[in-house]
Amino acid sequence: MPRVRTRHIAICAFIVLWIYYFLPRDEALTYVHNYGHRGSHGSAVALARYMNDYPPHITATQSSFDWSSVNFTYPPRLTPKLPAPFTKRPRIQHNFKRDSRPVAAVQEQRRIEVKRVFRKSWTSYRSQAWMKDALKPISGEYVDQFSGWAATLVDSLDTLWMMGMRDDFYEAVEAVATIDFGKSTAPSVNTFETCIRYLGGLLAAYDLSGHEVLKTKAIEIGDLLYAGFNTKNGMPVDFMNFEDAKKGGGLTVEGQVVSASPGTITLEFSRLSQITGDGKYYAAVAHLMDVFHQGQHDTELPGMWPMYVSMSEKDVVTGHQFSIGGNADSLYEYLPKAHALLGSVDPSSKMYEIMSRAFMDTAMNNLFFAPMTPGSEDILISGNVDVLADGPTLDPESEHLSCFIGGLYALGGRLFNSDEYLDTGAKLARGCAYAYKSFPTGIMPERYNMVLCPGPDRRIPCTWDEVRYAEEAAKRSQYKSDLPKGFTTAKDPRYLLRPEAIESVFILWRITGDPVWRETAWEMFQAVANATDTQYANAAIMDVNVVGSRQEDYMESFWMAETLKYFYLCFADTELISLDDFVLNTEAHPFRLSRG
Ligand SMILES: *[C@@H]1O[C@H](CO)[C@@H](O)[C@H](O)[C@H]1NC(C)=O
Ligand SMILES: *[C@@H]1O[C@H](CO)[C@@H](O)[C@H](O)[C@H]1NC(C)=O
């Protein structure tokens, strides 16, 4: 054989080996794993993959009912008009420098590890529960609890995209194209869950990939939700009778709902108006939010709204319980975020900044406290306020759902140029991280109590007082003993795979650039991945105070939509979903910020 040929062969062999060894392993494996699975042969995605011609040509199958054809008895008003794009946003993210090589290598390992855990859950969903709302992670069975429109699939689309799982992403888009929003597995549809998971998931996947199928399906589900505004007073229903809604005769608004339900539509509807150019969604939600705006200072705790409100009476002021936790949470979350999306130049969107500043000051002065801890930590926890005859009383009870608030204050600090908000946000996020670290599993409970620091300003840390701690714990001894010092109850000791704590850690990392947040994220990830691991995926656990706790056959779609996404983004390139380009909805779905 001539010498030249030999050399050619050697070079070719070298190149083949190089590709084999140096192509990122997880990308190569995705390819191998997917090929020949789950009947995607002969589909547009399989063809696109074979021809390497992305994006694939997929067309949406129209749902069996056209929600845009509903003849409204009470058509919502079409003003105010959608504001022009927000042009002068302040910078949100830290100005990151490139990591040194050893540091970058560590983060890369972590990123790949998070992706490995995600892939395991996704693969099991794909093989065991495809097109169902959720996988049961221990039995490998499935459950349809959100109308049966493949909640986990829709909720996971943008995570697949971010993790670079392109084949899986388009395979899922092909499945989305066939979802029938004209049928529901349940007679009534929960508007809140449908809005944040389905509409939010489709909008974000569209914003990232630009695939038209996602926009078409977002409009279908958006029009379904819009039919929930077909009510006498223009306020949306909380649960929508599916067949009644189609007829258009008008729906009856509930007398009492949790405030988060009507308060968590603004981002999805505003973004839908932005991408379609149809302002009707924005106008409908503007009237709803104006009710909150009008009532904000007439409540028992001016600046905040009670946990329950009446949309039938447009009453958002009667009630004495105040919290930023479950039931209320995303009402508050969406105010600064709506400002980030819409700006404040237009009179109709100005109210989001006004409401944001007011609630942030009220919550800071009334709900947040430094807990008494053995190390006198400089942290904050968000409690609940009950306003009775003798004024507001702060109950030092908190919950995992409240942990989003640290990130939100940090974001508010940047949006409204306030170091006080930012500093408060960091202390709140550290409070949740402290709670994680305190328990033997390294995970915080769903609901717990601590002890208030005494003094006129409850936000100042105090010294440990063993006697007082014992007294406070004894008062609540009906709940489990032998808790970590500082905690007087773990009222609900479960961990349900929730994202709020890592969500705040992620936002603090992106805003401050302090590497300590990445370390915190990694400790949390290891603890969570370890305690929740099952044969198929990851499961809720029964007791964070017990290493090796029993698990529950339960994995909500937010595990892949939010929790793993936030973990991943802590270790990924800081320009991936930059907070200067996106605002995330309450289900961690990023909406693109339009630029003027
Ligand atoms: C609404 O009214 C139009 C015109 O009368 C009709 O064609 C259409 O079928 C109606 N839509 C529904 C959902 O009934
Ligand atoms: C969980 O943690 C234990 C103890 O630290 C360790 O031995 C085990 O390998 C971990 N398991 C997983 C799945 O990470």
XYZ file of C-alpha atoms and ligand atoms in Angstrom:
624
model
C 0.000 0.000 0.000
C 1.416 3.403 -0.966
C 2.634 5.448 1.971
C 0.212 8.314 1.185
C -2.837 6.041 1.382
C -1.680 4.628 4.672
C -1.309 8.097 6.066
C -4.803 8.999 4.862
C -6.268 5.973 6.539
C -4.436 6.759 9.741
C -5.711 10.337 9.713
C -9.276 9.207 9.039
C -9.100 6.644 11.823
C -7.776 9.315 14.123
C -10.630 11.667 13.259
C -13.233 8.962 13.822
C -11.738 8.113 17.215
C -11.513 11.786 18.108
C -15.202 12.315 17.346
C -16.081 9.230 19.315
C -14.155 10.272 22.387
C -14.556 14.017 22.385
C -18.087 14.645 21.234
C -19.929 15.590 24.430
C -20.941 12.209 25.809
C -24.432 13.131 26.818
C -25.270 14.572 23.392
C -23.999 11.434 21.687
C -26.004 9.267 24.055
C -29.204 11.250 23.494
C -28.882 10.440 19.852
C -28.205 6.751 20.349
C -30.897 6.435 22.977
C -33.637 8.087 20.980
C -33.068 6.424 17.748
C -35.494 3.604 17.185
C -37.721 4.362 20.168
C -41.324 5.340 20.598
C -42.599 5.036 17.061
C -41.104 8.218 15.705
C -40.083 6.285 12.590
C -41.691 7.687 9.505
C -42.570 10.906 11.336
C -41.485 14.383 10.365
C -39.052 14.346 13.281
C -37.446 11.064 12.280
C -37.097 12.375 8.745
C -35.654 15.684 9.891
C -33.180 13.801 12.057
C -32.220 11.492 9.218
C -31.793 14.362 6.763
C -30.321 16.571 9.479
C -32.838 19.177 8.355
C -34.092 21.009 11.441
C -36.564 22.361 12.383
C -38.870 19.593 11.156
C -42.015 20.410 9.219
C -44.856 19.707 11.602
C -48.369 21.047 11.275
C -50.844 21.313 14.100
C -53.998 19.228 14.115
C -56.861 21.551 14.960
C -58.614 20.778 18.236
C -62.098 19.262 17.923
C -63.576 22.529 19.163
C -62.536 25.965 17.963
C -62.361 28.120 21.086
C -62.078 31.292 19.044
C -65.596 30.646 17.744
C -67.346 30.975 21.118
C -70.116 33.561 20.909
C -69.735 35.492 24.151
C -72.847 36.631 25.976
C -70.562 39.009 27.882
C -67.769 40.000 25.526
C -64.782 41.462 27.432
C -63.750 45.031 26.622
C -60.970 45.427 24.078
C -59.210 48.351 25.736
C -56.730 49.258 27.131
C -54.446 48.603 24.206
C -51.247 46.606 24.551
C -48.408 48.993 25.498
C -45.506 49.580 23.148
C -42.402 47.490 23.962
C -40.528 48.434 27.151
C -37.295 50.032 26.002
C -35.386 51.318 29.014
C -34.981 48.266 31.208
C -32.316 48.435 33.879
C -29.632 45.754 33.698
C -30.626 42.706 35.747
C -27.784 40.176 35.550
C -24.347 40.518 37.050
C -21.626 41.346 34.557
C -20.064 37.869 34.500
C -16.437 37.158 33.675
C -15.389 33.828 32.231
C -14.721 31.135 34.870
C -11.148 29.879 35.270
C -10.640 26.494 33.622
C -10.725 24.385 36.801
C -13.874 26.158 37.997
C -15.537 25.784 34.607
C -14.723 22.067 34.626
C -16.428 21.590 37.981
C -19.551 23.449 36.855
C -19.632 21.425 33.669
C -19.615 18.166 35.644
C -22.494 19.464 37.730
C -24.459 20.565 34.685
C -24.079 17.120 33.142
C -25.145 15.449 36.370
C -28.360 17.516 36.521
C -29.027 16.620 32.918
C -28.517 12.945 33.682
C -31.187 13.107 36.381
C -33.527 14.996 34.049
C -32.987 12.487 31.267
C -33.886 9.605 33.543
C -37.217 11.246 34.455
C -37.921 12.208 30.850
C -37.105 8.748 29.483
C -39.445 7.130 31.990
C -42.200 9.610 31.225
C -41.701 8.844 27.578
C -41.881 5.085 27.962
C -44.438 4.835 30.788
C -46.709 7.861 30.624
C -46.400 9.411 27.180
C -49.118 12.029 26.536
C -50.434 11.638 30.094
C -50.362 14.443 32.625
C -47.902 12.855 35.033
C -45.739 9.818 35.632
C -46.015 8.008 38.952
C -42.337 7.570 39.753
C -42.454 4.439 41.916
C -45.084 2.264 40.248
C -44.357 3.519 36.725
C -48.071 4.193 36.252
C -49.595 7.489 35.229
C -52.228 9.982 36.272
C -54.256 12.631 34.419
C -55.016 15.421 36.865
C -54.845 18.467 34.573
C -57.495 17.720 31.936
C -55.380 15.087 30.203
C -53.513 17.323 27.781
C -50.068 15.860 28.534
C -49.159 18.357 31.256
C -45.695 16.934 31.899
C -44.890 16.914 28.194
C -45.946 20.520 27.625
C -44.356 21.634 30.882
C -41.008 20.028 29.936
C -40.658 21.421 26.414
C -38.486 24.411 27.268
C -36.265 22.368 29.606
C -35.601 19.934 26.758
C -34.653 22.896 24.603
C -32.338 24.416 27.199
C -30.596 21.120 27.829
C -29.921 20.753 24.123
C -32.092 17.641 23.778
C -33.188 18.703 20.323
C -34.500 15.354 19.071
C -36.605 14.860 22.178
C -37.818 18.431 21.904
C -39.117 18.051 18.362
C -40.550 14.648 19.089
C -42.515 16.357 21.862
C -43.545 19.212 19.551
C -44.884 16.614 17.159
C -46.969 15.220 20.017
C -48.135 18.709 21.046
C -49.422 19.194 17.510
C -52.002 16.442 18.149
C -53.318 17.600 21.554
C -57.081 18.091 21.470
C -58.082 21.076 23.598
C -61.682 20.412 22.611
C -61.886 17.476 25.041
C -61.046 17.275 28.712
C -60.718 14.269 31.029
C -62.487 16.282 33.751
C -65.774 18.208 33.425
C -64.236 21.397 34.749
C -60.917 22.967 33.960
C -58.752 24.686 36.549
C -57.892 28.010 34.939
C -54.846 28.707 37.129
C -53.068 25.405 36.432
C -54.036 25.505 32.760
C -52.666 29.005 32.434
C -49.310 28.499 34.136
C -48.494 25.000 32.885
C -50.080 24.689 29.438
C -50.245 28.241 28.152
C -46.998 29.170 29.913
C -45.231 26.052 28.640
C -46.309 26.589 25.040
C -45.471 30.294 25.002
C -41.981 29.696 26.370
C -41.287 26.812 23.989
C -42.407 29.084 21.165
C -40.265 31.960 22.407
C -37.212 29.687 22.473
C -37.672 27.681 19.291
C -39.948 29.841 17.146
C -41.829 26.729 15.997
C -45.247 27.729 14.631
C -47.027 24.644 16.001
C -46.360 25.932 19.492
C -47.850 29.317 18.693
C -50.928 27.722 17.122
C -51.492 25.542 20.174
C -50.801 28.461 22.540
C -53.556 30.424 20.810
C -55.958 27.484 21.119
C -55.432 27.114 24.859
C -55.319 30.906 25.243
C -58.741 31.185 23.634
C -60.003 28.424 25.902
C -58.853 30.420 28.937
C -60.217 33.633 27.447
C -63.657 31.980 27.414
C -63.363 31.988 31.219
C -63.815 35.778 31.087
C -67.312 35.374 29.596
C -68.941 36.516 32.837
C -71.298 39.294 33.831
C -68.664 41.356 35.617
C -65.721 40.496 33.381
C -63.846 38.652 36.120
C -62.564 35.168 35.216
C -63.899 31.933 36.685
C -61.562 29.801 38.782
C -62.965 26.490 37.567
C -64.462 26.482 34.126
C -67.278 24.129 33.214
C -65.932 22.848 29.960
C -69.158 22.243 28.047
C -70.911 25.371 29.366
C -67.945 27.470 28.329
C -68.248 26.241 24.739
C -71.894 27.325 24.536
C -71.010 30.939 25.303
C -74.071 31.585 27.482
C -71.941 33.065 30.241
C -70.270 31.547 33.298
C -70.782 32.199 37.007
C -67.863 33.665 38.912
C -67.056 32.056 42.270
C -67.802 33.844 45.537
C -64.437 33.042 47.084
C -61.123 32.013 45.574
C -57.488 32.069 46.651
C -55.971 35.356 45.562
C -53.237 33.660 43.520
C -55.814 32.258 41.103
C -57.036 35.453 39.470
C -53.660 37.064 40.187
C -51.642 34.728 37.967
C -52.793 35.408 34.421
C -51.103 38.707 33.597
C -47.822 37.389 32.233
C -49.311 34.654 30.058
C -52.067 36.833 28.623
C -49.778 39.802 28.035
C -47.198 37.659 26.279
C -49.914 36.013 24.183
C -51.068 39.461 23.070
C -47.481 40.418 22.280
C -46.772 37.402 20.086
C -50.139 37.374 18.304
C -50.598 41.132 18.006
C -54.144 40.589 19.303
C -54.625 42.867 22.311
C -57.800 41.180 23.618
C -55.980 39.021 26.165
C -54.075 41.952 27.602
C -57.243 44.051 27.838
C -59.173 41.325 29.683
C -56.500 40.832 32.304
C -55.932 44.588 32.689
C -59.504 44.999 34.002
C -58.996 42.159 36.424
C -55.733 43.549 37.792
C -57.262 46.989 38.089
C -59.558 45.562 40.780
C -56.472 44.606 42.791
C -54.940 47.995 42.098
C -58.025 49.862 43.304
C -58.278 47.857 46.522
C -54.611 47.648 47.480
C -54.660 50.224 50.280
C -58.138 49.492 51.645
C -57.277 46.128 53.190
C -56.588 45.247 56.815
C -52.885 45.255 55.928
C -52.633 48.086 53.398
C -50.334 47.204 50.509
C -51.251 43.523 50.564
C -54.419 41.585 49.794
C -56.088 38.914 51.918
C -55.460 35.282 51.080
C -59.050 34.807 49.858
C -60.851 37.233 47.575
C -64.271 37.361 45.959
C -64.250 37.845 42.226
C -68.052 37.712 42.024
C -68.173 40.794 44.298
C -64.897 42.238 42.993
C -63.961 42.295 46.675
C -60.219 42.029 47.256
C -60.202 43.834 50.620
C -62.271 41.764 53.085
C -60.254 39.244 55.060
C -57.642 39.189 57.784
C -55.038 36.573 56.757
C -51.967 37.724 54.852
C -49.118 35.668 53.442
C -46.846 35.544 50.451
C -46.960 31.726 50.668
C -49.376 29.219 49.162
C -52.749 30.622 48.003
C -51.345 34.116 47.533
C -47.777 33.635 46.244
C -47.903 34.234 42.515
C -50.312 37.170 42.800
C -47.309 39.016 44.251
C -44.777 37.304 42.011
C -46.506 38.556 38.871
C -46.448 42.246 39.781
C -42.713 42.994 39.395
C -42.577 40.483 36.551
C -45.443 42.186 34.707
C -43.513 45.426 35.080
C -40.439 43.708 33.601
C -42.490 42.506 30.638
C -44.607 45.595 30.005
C -42.834 48.603 31.504
C -44.456 51.562 33.179
C -44.728 54.176 30.459
C -48.256 53.238 29.479
C -50.969 54.239 31.988
C -52.471 50.722 31.936
C -49.194 48.985 32.790
C -47.946 51.607 35.259
C -50.072 49.949 37.947
C -47.730 46.956 38.116
C -44.841 49.072 39.320
C -47.080 50.910 41.778
C -48.510 47.683 43.193
C -45.039 46.084 43.320
C -43.406 48.791 45.361
C -46.330 48.987 47.778
C -46.556 45.267 48.533
C -42.779 44.905 48.768
C -42.596 47.588 51.449
C -45.574 46.181 53.348
C -44.303 42.584 53.322
C -40.797 43.691 54.312
C -42.116 45.566 57.333
C -44.723 43.061 58.448
C -44.062 39.493 57.295
C -40.314 38.970 57.329
C -38.438 38.068 60.499
C -35.032 36.912 61.659
C -35.535 33.512 63.317
C -33.727 32.648 66.551
C -31.001 30.160 65.558
C -28.053 28.648 67.471
C -25.610 30.539 65.238
C -27.541 33.859 65.207
C -27.690 33.679 61.435
C -28.323 36.887 59.517
C -31.221 35.425 57.556
C -34.893 36.182 57.012
C -37.963 33.943 56.941
C -41.364 34.960 55.634
C -44.220 34.368 58.099
C -47.978 34.896 58.089
C -49.858 37.894 59.429
C -53.295 37.736 60.985
C -54.977 41.094 61.559
C -57.389 40.839 64.479
C -58.929 43.412 66.847
C -55.580 44.221 68.485
C -53.706 44.739 65.208
C -51.421 42.603 63.044
C -49.898 39.495 64.645
C -46.941 37.775 63.013
C -47.034 33.978 63.130
C -43.508 32.554 62.619
C -44.755 29.776 60.378
C -43.377 29.363 56.895
C -43.457 26.922 54.031
C -41.508 25.807 51.019
C -43.871 27.696 48.696
C -42.714 30.998 50.258
C -39.132 30.433 49.201
C -39.618 32.124 45.811
C -39.771 35.470 47.589
C -35.996 35.904 47.985
C -35.475 35.753 44.250
C -38.397 38.071 43.656
C -36.982 40.732 45.994
C -33.613 40.440 44.293
C -35.309 40.959 40.930
C -37.281 43.874 42.386
C -34.021 45.313 43.701
C -32.698 45.506 40.156
C -35.956 46.585 38.510
C -36.612 49.346 41.026
C -33.000 50.200 41.780
C -33.206 49.347 45.488
C -30.321 47.872 47.458
C -32.691 47.301 50.341
C -34.892 44.969 48.279
C -31.834 43.188 46.928
C -30.284 42.747 50.361
C -33.610 41.541 51.768
C -33.891 39.083 48.877
C -30.445 37.643 49.621
C -31.320 37.170 53.312
C -34.610 35.485 52.431
C -32.876 33.134 49.988
C -30.240 32.360 52.629
C -33.089 31.626 55.056
C -34.404 28.864 52.818
C -30.901 27.537 52.150
C -30.357 27.476 55.942
C -33.568 25.479 56.383
C -32.385 22.983 53.763
C -29.020 22.550 55.450
C -30.500 22.164 58.915
C -32.404 18.943 58.283
C -30.650 15.553 58.184
C -31.668 14.891 54.568
C -30.402 18.338 53.530
C -33.936 19.315 52.452
C -36.418 21.618 54.138
C -39.965 20.591 55.046
C -43.117 21.655 53.269
C -44.269 23.652 56.342
C -42.508 24.511 59.597
C -42.270 26.932 62.510
C -39.328 28.824 63.959
C -39.014 31.312 66.837
C -39.298 35.068 66.323
C -36.386 37.198 67.380
C -37.643 39.679 69.983
C -37.282 43.410 69.637
C -39.009 46.196 67.786
C -37.370 45.302 64.472
C -37.935 41.597 63.968
C -35.489 41.546 61.099
C -32.430 41.982 63.366
C -30.777 38.651 64.309
C -30.750 37.748 68.017
C -28.719 35.539 70.342
C -29.762 31.966 71.014
C -31.909 31.424 74.109
C -32.230 27.729 74.939
C -34.974 28.255 77.513
C -37.126 30.303 75.228
C -36.646 27.820 72.415
C -37.708 24.941 74.685
C -40.818 26.896 75.758
C -41.824 27.687 72.213
C -41.234 24.104 71.107
C -43.306 22.786 74.032
C -46.245 24.992 73.005
C -46.314 23.172 69.716
C -45.289 19.743 70.931
C -48.240 18.054 69.253
C -46.009 18.201 66.208
C -42.998 15.943 66.092
C -40.046 16.438 68.442
C -36.299 15.875 67.839
C -36.162 18.571 65.201
C -33.029 20.532 64.347
C -32.422 23.336 66.854
C -34.283 26.475 65.868
C -37.274 24.663 64.389
C -40.292 24.237 66.648
C -42.352 22.212 64.199
C -42.138 20.478 60.898
C -45.933 20.677 60.591
C -45.795 19.083 57.208
C -42.480 17.232 57.013
C -42.731 16.183 53.366
C -40.734 17.391 50.382
C -42.848 17.434 47.237
C -40.076 18.062 44.666
C -40.828 21.760 44.818
C -38.648 24.375 43.076
C -39.043 27.619 45.061
C -35.815 27.467 47.070
C -33.569 26.681 44.103
C -35.484 29.271 42.091
C -34.326 31.979 44.493
C -30.782 30.611 44.611
C -30.695 30.717 40.796
C -31.896 34.323 40.630
C -29.456 35.434 43.348
C -26.628 33.735 41.430
C -27.519 35.478 38.185
C -28.030 38.869 39.833
C -25.092 38.987 42.239
C -22.566 36.654 40.568
C -21.486 35.530 44.040
C -20.140 31.956 43.552
C -21.452 30.940 46.985
C -24.896 30.531 45.390
C -23.594 27.915 42.991
C -22.148 25.975 45.905
C -25.456 26.211 47.743
C -27.231 24.990 44.611
C -24.932 21.991 44.343
C -25.452 20.968 47.980
C -29.196 21.249 47.514
C -29.101 19.285 44.306
C -27.176 16.382 45.780
C -29.516 16.203 48.751
C -32.645 16.327 46.612
C -31.436 13.940 43.911
C -30.328 11.490 46.560
C -33.450 11.403 48.722
C -35.970 11.362 45.875
C -34.356 8.904 43.471
C -36.586 5.980 42.354
C -36.374 3.205 39.802
C -38.075 5.387 37.183
C -37.558 8.983 38.184
C -37.876 11.030 41.384
C -40.553 10.931 44.048
C -41.832 13.161 46.823
C -40.583 12.069 50.247
C -42.617 11.751 53.435
C -40.219 13.175 56.026
C -37.181 15.379 55.504
C -36.174 14.744 59.108
C -35.471 11.060 58.375
C -32.559 9.925 56.229
C -33.878 7.217 53.940
C -37.444 8.524 54.339
C -40.315 6.675 52.771
C -41.273 8.033 49.358
C -44.643 8.795 47.852
C -45.643 7.648 44.330
C -45.973 11.235 43.201
C -44.044 13.460 40.806
C -45.688 16.627 39.597
C -44.835 18.121 36.258
C -43.004 20.986 37.980
C -40.140 18.614 38.852
C -38.972 18.667 35.230
C -40.462 22.045 34.345
C -39.013 23.970 37.261
C -36.870 22.212 39.851
C -34.441 20.513 37.480
C -34.447 23.516 35.135
C -33.373 25.878 37.901
C -30.682 23.465 39.081
C -29.439 23.162 35.517
C -29.359 26.904 34.940
C -27.235 27.383 38.077
C -24.413 25.476 36.385
C -24.991 26.353 32.747
C -23.627 29.297 30.768
C -24.923 32.489 32.390
C -26.192 33.727 29.018
C -28.566 30.755 28.740
C -31.932 32.323 29.689
C -30.323 35.573 30.735
C -32.584 37.546 33.040
C -31.948 40.502 30.749
C -33.676 38.665 27.903
C -36.401 36.694 29.666
C -38.868 36.855 32.516
C -39.964 33.510 33.941
C -43.557 32.702 34.774
C -44.504 30.954 38.012
C -43.928 27.559 36.383
C -40.366 28.592 35.333
C -41.347 29.177 31.717
C -39.248 31.983 30.191
C -41.034 34.644 28.149
C -38.902 36.756 25.886
C -38.682 40.422 26.785
C -39.508 42.424 23.702
C -37.162 45.250 22.840
C -38.180 48.590 21.424
C -71.286 31.509 16.834
O -72.164 32.132 15.933
C -71.893 31.860 14.571
C -72.832 32.708 13.714
O -74.121 32.565 14.154
C -71.998 30.386 14.292
O -71.686 30.102 12.952
C -71.054 29.635 15.208
O -71.209 28.242 15.050
C -71.288 30.001 16.666
N -70.277 29.385 17.499
C -70.529 28.430 18.373
C -69.378 27.878 19.120
O -71.636 28.008 18.590
C -26.882 9.286 48.710
O -26.082 9.600 49.798
C -25.449 8.478 50.396
C -24.791 8.926 51.673
O -24.082 10.120 51.506
C -24.485 7.901 49.381
O -23.828 6.790 49.936
C -25.272 7.489 48.151
O -24.407 7.055 47.148
C -26.088 8.645 47.607
N -26.985 8.148 46.581
C -27.215 8.789 45.444
C -28.218 8.166 44.531
O -26.662 9.824 45.147
